Coordinates of C-alpha atoms and ligand atoms in Angstrom, one line a residue:
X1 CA 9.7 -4.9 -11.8
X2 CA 11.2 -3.4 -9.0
X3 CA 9.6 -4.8 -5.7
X4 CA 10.9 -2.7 -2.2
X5 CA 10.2 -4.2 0.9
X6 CA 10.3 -7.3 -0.4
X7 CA 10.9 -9.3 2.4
X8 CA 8.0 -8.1 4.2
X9 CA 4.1 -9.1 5.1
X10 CA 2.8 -7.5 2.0
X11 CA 5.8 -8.4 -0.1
X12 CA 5.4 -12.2 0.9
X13 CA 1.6 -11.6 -0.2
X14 CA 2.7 -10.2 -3.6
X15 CA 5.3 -12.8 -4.5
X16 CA 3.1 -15.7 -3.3
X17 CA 1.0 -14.8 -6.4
X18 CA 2.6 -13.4 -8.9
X19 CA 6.4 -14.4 -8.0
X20 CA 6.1 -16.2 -11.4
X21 CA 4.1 -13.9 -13.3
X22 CA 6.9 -10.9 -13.8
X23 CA 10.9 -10.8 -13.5
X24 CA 11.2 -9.0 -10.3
X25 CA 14.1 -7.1 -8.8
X26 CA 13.8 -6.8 -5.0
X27 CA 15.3 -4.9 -2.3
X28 CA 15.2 -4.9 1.1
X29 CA 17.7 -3.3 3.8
X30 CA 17.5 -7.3 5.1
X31 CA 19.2 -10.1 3.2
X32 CA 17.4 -12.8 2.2
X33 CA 16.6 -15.4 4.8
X34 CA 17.0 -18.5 2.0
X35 CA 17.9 -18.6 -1.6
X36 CA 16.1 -16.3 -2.9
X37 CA 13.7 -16.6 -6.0
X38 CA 14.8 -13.1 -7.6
X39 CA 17.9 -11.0 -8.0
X40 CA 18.1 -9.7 -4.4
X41 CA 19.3 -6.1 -3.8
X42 CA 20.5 -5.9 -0.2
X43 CA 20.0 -2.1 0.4
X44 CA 18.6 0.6 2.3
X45 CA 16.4 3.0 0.6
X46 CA 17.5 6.3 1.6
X47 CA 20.8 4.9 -0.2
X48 CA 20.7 7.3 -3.6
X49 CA 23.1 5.5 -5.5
X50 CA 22.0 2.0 -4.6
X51 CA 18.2 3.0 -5.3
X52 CA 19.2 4.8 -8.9
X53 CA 21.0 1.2 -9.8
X54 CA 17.8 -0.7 -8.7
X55 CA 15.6 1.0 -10.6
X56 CA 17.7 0.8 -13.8
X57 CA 15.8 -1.1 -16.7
X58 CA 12.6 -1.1 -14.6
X59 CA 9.4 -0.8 -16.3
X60 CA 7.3 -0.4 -12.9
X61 CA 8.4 0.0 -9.2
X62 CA 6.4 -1.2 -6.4
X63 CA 6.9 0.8 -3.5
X64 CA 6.6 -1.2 0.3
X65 CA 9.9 -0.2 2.2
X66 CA 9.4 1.8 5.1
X67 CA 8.5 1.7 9.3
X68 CA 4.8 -0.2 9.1
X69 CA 4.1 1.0 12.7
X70 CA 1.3 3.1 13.4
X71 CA 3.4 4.2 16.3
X72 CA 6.9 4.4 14.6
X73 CA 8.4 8.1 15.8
X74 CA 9.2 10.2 14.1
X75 CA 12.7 10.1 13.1
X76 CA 12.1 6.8 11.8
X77 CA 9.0 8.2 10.0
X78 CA 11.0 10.8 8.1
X79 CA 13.9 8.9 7.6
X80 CA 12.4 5.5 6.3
X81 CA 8.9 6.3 5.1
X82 CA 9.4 10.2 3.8
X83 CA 13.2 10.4 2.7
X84 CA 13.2 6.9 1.9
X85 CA 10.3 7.4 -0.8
X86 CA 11.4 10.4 -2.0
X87 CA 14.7 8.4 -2.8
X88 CA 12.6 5.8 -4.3
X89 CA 9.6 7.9 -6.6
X90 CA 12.2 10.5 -7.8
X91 CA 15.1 8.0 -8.9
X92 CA 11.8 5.4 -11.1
X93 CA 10.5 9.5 -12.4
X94 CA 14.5 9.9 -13.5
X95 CA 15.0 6.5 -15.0
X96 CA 11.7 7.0 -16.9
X97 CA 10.0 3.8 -15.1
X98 CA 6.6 4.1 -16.4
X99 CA 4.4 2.5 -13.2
X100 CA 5.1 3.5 -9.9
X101 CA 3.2 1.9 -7.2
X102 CA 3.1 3.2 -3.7
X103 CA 2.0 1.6 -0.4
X104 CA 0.2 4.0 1.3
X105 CA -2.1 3.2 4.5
X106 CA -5.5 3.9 6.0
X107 CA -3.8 6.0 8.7
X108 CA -3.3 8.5 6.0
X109 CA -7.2 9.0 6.7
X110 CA -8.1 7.5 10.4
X111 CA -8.9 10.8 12.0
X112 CA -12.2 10.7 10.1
X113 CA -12.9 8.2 12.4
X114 CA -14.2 10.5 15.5
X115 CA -15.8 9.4 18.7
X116 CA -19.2 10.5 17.1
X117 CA -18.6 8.3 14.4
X118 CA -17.1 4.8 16.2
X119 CA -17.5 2.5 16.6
X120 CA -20.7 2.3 14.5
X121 CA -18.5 3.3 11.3
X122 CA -17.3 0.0 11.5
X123 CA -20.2 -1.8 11.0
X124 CA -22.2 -2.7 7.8
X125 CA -25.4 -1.0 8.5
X126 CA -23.4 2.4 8.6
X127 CA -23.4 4.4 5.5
X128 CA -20.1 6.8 5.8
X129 CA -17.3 6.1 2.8
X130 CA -14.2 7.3 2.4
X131 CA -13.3 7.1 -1.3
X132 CA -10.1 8.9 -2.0
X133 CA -11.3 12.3 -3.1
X134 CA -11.0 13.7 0.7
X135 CA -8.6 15.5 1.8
X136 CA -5.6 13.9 4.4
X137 CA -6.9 13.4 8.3
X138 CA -4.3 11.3 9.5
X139 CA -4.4 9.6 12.8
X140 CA -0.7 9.8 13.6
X141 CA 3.0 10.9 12.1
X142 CA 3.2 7.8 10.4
X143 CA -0.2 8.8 8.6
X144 CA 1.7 11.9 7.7
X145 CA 4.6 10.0 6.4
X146 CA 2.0 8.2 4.1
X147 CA 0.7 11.6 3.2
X148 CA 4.0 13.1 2.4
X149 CA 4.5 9.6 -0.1
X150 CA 1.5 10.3 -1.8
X151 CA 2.2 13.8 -1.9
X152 CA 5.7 13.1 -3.2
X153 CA 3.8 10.5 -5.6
X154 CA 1.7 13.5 -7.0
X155 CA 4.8 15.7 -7.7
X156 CA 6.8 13.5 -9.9
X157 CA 3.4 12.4 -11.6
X158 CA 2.9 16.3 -12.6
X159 CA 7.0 16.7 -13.2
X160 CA 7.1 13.6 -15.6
X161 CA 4.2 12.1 -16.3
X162 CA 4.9 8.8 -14.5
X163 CA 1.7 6.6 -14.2
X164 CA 1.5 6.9 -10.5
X165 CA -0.8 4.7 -8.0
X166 CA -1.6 5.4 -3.7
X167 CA -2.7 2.4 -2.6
X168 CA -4.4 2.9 1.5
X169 CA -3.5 -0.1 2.3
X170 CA -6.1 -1.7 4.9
X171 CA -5.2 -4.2 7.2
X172 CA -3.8 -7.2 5.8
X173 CA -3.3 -11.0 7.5
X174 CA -3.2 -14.1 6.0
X175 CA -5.9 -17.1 5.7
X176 CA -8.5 -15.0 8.4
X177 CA -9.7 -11.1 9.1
X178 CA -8.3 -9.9 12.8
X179 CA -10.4 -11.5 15.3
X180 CA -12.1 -9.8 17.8
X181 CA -11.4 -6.0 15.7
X182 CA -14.0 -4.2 14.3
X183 CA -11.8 -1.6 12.9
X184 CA -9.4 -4.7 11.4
X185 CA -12.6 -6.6 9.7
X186 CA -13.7 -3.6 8.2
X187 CA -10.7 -2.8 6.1
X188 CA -9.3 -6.6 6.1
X189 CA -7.3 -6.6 3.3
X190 CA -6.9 -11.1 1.9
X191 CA -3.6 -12.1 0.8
X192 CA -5.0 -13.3 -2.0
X193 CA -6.7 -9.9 -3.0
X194 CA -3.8 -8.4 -2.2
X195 CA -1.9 -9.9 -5.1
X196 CA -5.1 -8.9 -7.5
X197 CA -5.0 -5.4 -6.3
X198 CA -1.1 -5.1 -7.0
X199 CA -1.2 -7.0 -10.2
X200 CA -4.0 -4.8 -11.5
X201 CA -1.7 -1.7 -10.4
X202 CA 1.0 -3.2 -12.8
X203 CA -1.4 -4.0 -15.7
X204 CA -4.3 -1.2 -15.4
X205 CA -3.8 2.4 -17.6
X206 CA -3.7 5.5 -15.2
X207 CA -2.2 8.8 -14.9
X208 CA -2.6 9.5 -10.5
X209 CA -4.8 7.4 -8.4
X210 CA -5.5 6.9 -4.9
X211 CA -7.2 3.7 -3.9
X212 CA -8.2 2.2 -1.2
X213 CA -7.0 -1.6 -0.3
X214 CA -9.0 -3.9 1.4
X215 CA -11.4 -6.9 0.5
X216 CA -15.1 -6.7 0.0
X217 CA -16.3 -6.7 3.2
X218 CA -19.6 -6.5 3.9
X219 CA -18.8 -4.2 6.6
X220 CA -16.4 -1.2 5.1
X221 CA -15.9 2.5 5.4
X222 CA -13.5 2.6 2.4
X223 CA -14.8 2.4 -1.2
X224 CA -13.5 0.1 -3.9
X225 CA -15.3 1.8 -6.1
X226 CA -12.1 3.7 -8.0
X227 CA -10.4 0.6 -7.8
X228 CA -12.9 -1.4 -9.6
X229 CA -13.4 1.4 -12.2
X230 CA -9.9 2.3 -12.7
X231 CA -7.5 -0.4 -11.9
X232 CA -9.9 -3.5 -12.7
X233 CA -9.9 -5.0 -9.2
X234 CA -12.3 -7.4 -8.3
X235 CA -11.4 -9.0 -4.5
X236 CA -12.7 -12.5 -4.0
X237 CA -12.7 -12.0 -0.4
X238 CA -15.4 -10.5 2.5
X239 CA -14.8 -10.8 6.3
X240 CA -18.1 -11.3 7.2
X241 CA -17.5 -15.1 5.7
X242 CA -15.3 -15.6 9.0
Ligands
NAI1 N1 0.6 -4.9 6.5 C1 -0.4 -4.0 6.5 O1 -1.6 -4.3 6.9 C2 -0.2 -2.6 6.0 C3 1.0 -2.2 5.4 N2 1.1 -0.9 4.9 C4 2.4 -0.5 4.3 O2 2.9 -1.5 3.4 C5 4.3 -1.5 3.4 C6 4.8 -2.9 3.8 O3 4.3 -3.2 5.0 P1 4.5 -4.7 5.7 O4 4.9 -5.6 4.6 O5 3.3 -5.0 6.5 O6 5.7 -4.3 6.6 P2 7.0 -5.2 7.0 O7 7.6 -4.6 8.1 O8 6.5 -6.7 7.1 O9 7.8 -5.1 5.7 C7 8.5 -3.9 5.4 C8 9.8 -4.3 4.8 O10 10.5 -3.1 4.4 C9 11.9 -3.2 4.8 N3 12.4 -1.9 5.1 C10 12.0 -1.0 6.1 N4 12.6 0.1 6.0 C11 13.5 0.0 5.0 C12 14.5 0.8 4.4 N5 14.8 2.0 5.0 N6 15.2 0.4 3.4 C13 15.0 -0.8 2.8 N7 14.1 -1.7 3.3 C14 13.3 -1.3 4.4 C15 11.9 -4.1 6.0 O11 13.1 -4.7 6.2 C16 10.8 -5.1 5.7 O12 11.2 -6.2 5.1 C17 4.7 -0.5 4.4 O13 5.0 0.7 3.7 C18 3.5 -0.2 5.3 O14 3.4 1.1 5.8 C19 0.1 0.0 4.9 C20 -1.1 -0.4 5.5 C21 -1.3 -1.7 6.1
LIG2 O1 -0.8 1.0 8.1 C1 -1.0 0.0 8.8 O2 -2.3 -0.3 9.2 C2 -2.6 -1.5 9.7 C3 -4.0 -1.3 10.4 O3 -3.8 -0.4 11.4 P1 -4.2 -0.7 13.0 O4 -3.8 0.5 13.7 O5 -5.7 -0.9 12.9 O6 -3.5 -2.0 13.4 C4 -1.5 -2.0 10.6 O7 -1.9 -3.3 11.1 C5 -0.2 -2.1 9.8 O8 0.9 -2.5 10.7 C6 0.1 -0.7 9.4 O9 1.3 -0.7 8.5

């Protein structure tokens, strides 16, 4: 498996879990801070010839590199998160990886949340879902980054057939939901479901999904429901517990 963006927050999450469970590859533009694990690829992902050698003799790619800010700008946006995945989903479609895993984010989708709708969207008595079948309202150029990724994602699905997973990735932190953050409770995405939800992207049949990622909080605008169905998932974790 092909992990990029290893060395990040949701990388850490992954391998903390299943760093034993599969025979990863991973990349990152950063070197390793210790002795790594894994083979370590020290590369950038806009790098075509470095990506095409990474994903040789993959069977699934998990997709994390890229500017995590909601604020990146946008030459960052388009150069990291947009050419940077292209590099990445078109070089697994070309090797004939057969799972292709892509971190997508909830700002692919935060315009839905309006002034008439927060901030009592965020709480549990509220009844509006998301679930993945709307169409893209992103809340910033890094939401359209995401949305070019999955839309990139969708195109080398329909070119070759590559099982091919969005996951809207919440808000993760480890051991405890954001304090004081409504909006950060309600999509709190655990470490430890984290791992689930990846692992059950690596083992689950699919041909194109988009899922949202986050726990099963009590309080949630973002159905699990096509994650539970499709992929298997079944989080452990709810932020109202905190
Ligand atoms: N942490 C979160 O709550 C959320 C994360 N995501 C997405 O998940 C992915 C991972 O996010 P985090 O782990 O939180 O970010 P992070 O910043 O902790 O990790 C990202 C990693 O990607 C690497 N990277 C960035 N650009 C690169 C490039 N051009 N080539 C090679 N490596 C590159 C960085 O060196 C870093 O190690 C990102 O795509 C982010 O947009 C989406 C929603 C929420
Ligand atoms: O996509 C992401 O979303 C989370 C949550 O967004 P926020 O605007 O409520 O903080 C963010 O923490 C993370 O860095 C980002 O990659």
């Amino acid at each position: 498996m092909l992990l990029t963006g290893a060395s990040g927050r949701v990388g850490e999450a992954i391998l903390r879990r299943l760093g034993e469970k599969y025979d990863w590859r991973l990349l990152d533009r950063e070197p390793p801070t210790g002795e790594p694990d894994h083979e370590y690829v020290v590369a950038d992902v806009t790098d075509e010839e470095a990506v095409r050698e990474a994903v040789e003799g993959m069977d699934a790619v998990v997709h994390l590199a890229g500017d995590p800010r909601p604020e990146a700008p946008w030459d960052s946006v388009l150069a990291n998160n947009i050419d940077g995945t292209q590099t990445v989903v078109a070089a697994a479609a070309n090797a004939g990886v057969e799972k292709f895993v892509f971190a997508s984010s909830n700002h692919a989708v935060g315009a839905f949340e309006t002034d008439e709708r927060v901030p009592e969207l965020y709480r549990t008595d509220d009844e509006f879902r998301l679930d993945g079948t709307e169409l893209p309202r992103p809340s910033n150029l890094y939401g359209v980054g995401k949305v070019a990724g999955e839309t990139l994602c969708r195109y080398y699905h329909d070119e070759t057939g590559m099982s091919t997973v969005c996951v809207r990735v919440g808000n993760l932190t480890e051991d405890h939901p954001p304090i004081d953050y409504e909006r950060g409770q309600a999509m709190w995405l655990s470490y430890r479901d984290c791992a689930h939800l990846f692992e059950r992207c690596l083992e689950a049949d699919y041909e194109y999904e988009i899922v949202y990622g986050i726990s099963d909080n009590d309080r949630k605008y973002y159905s699990i429901e096509r994650a539970r169905e499709v992929l298997g998932y079944d989080p452990q974790d709810n932020s109202v517990e905190y």
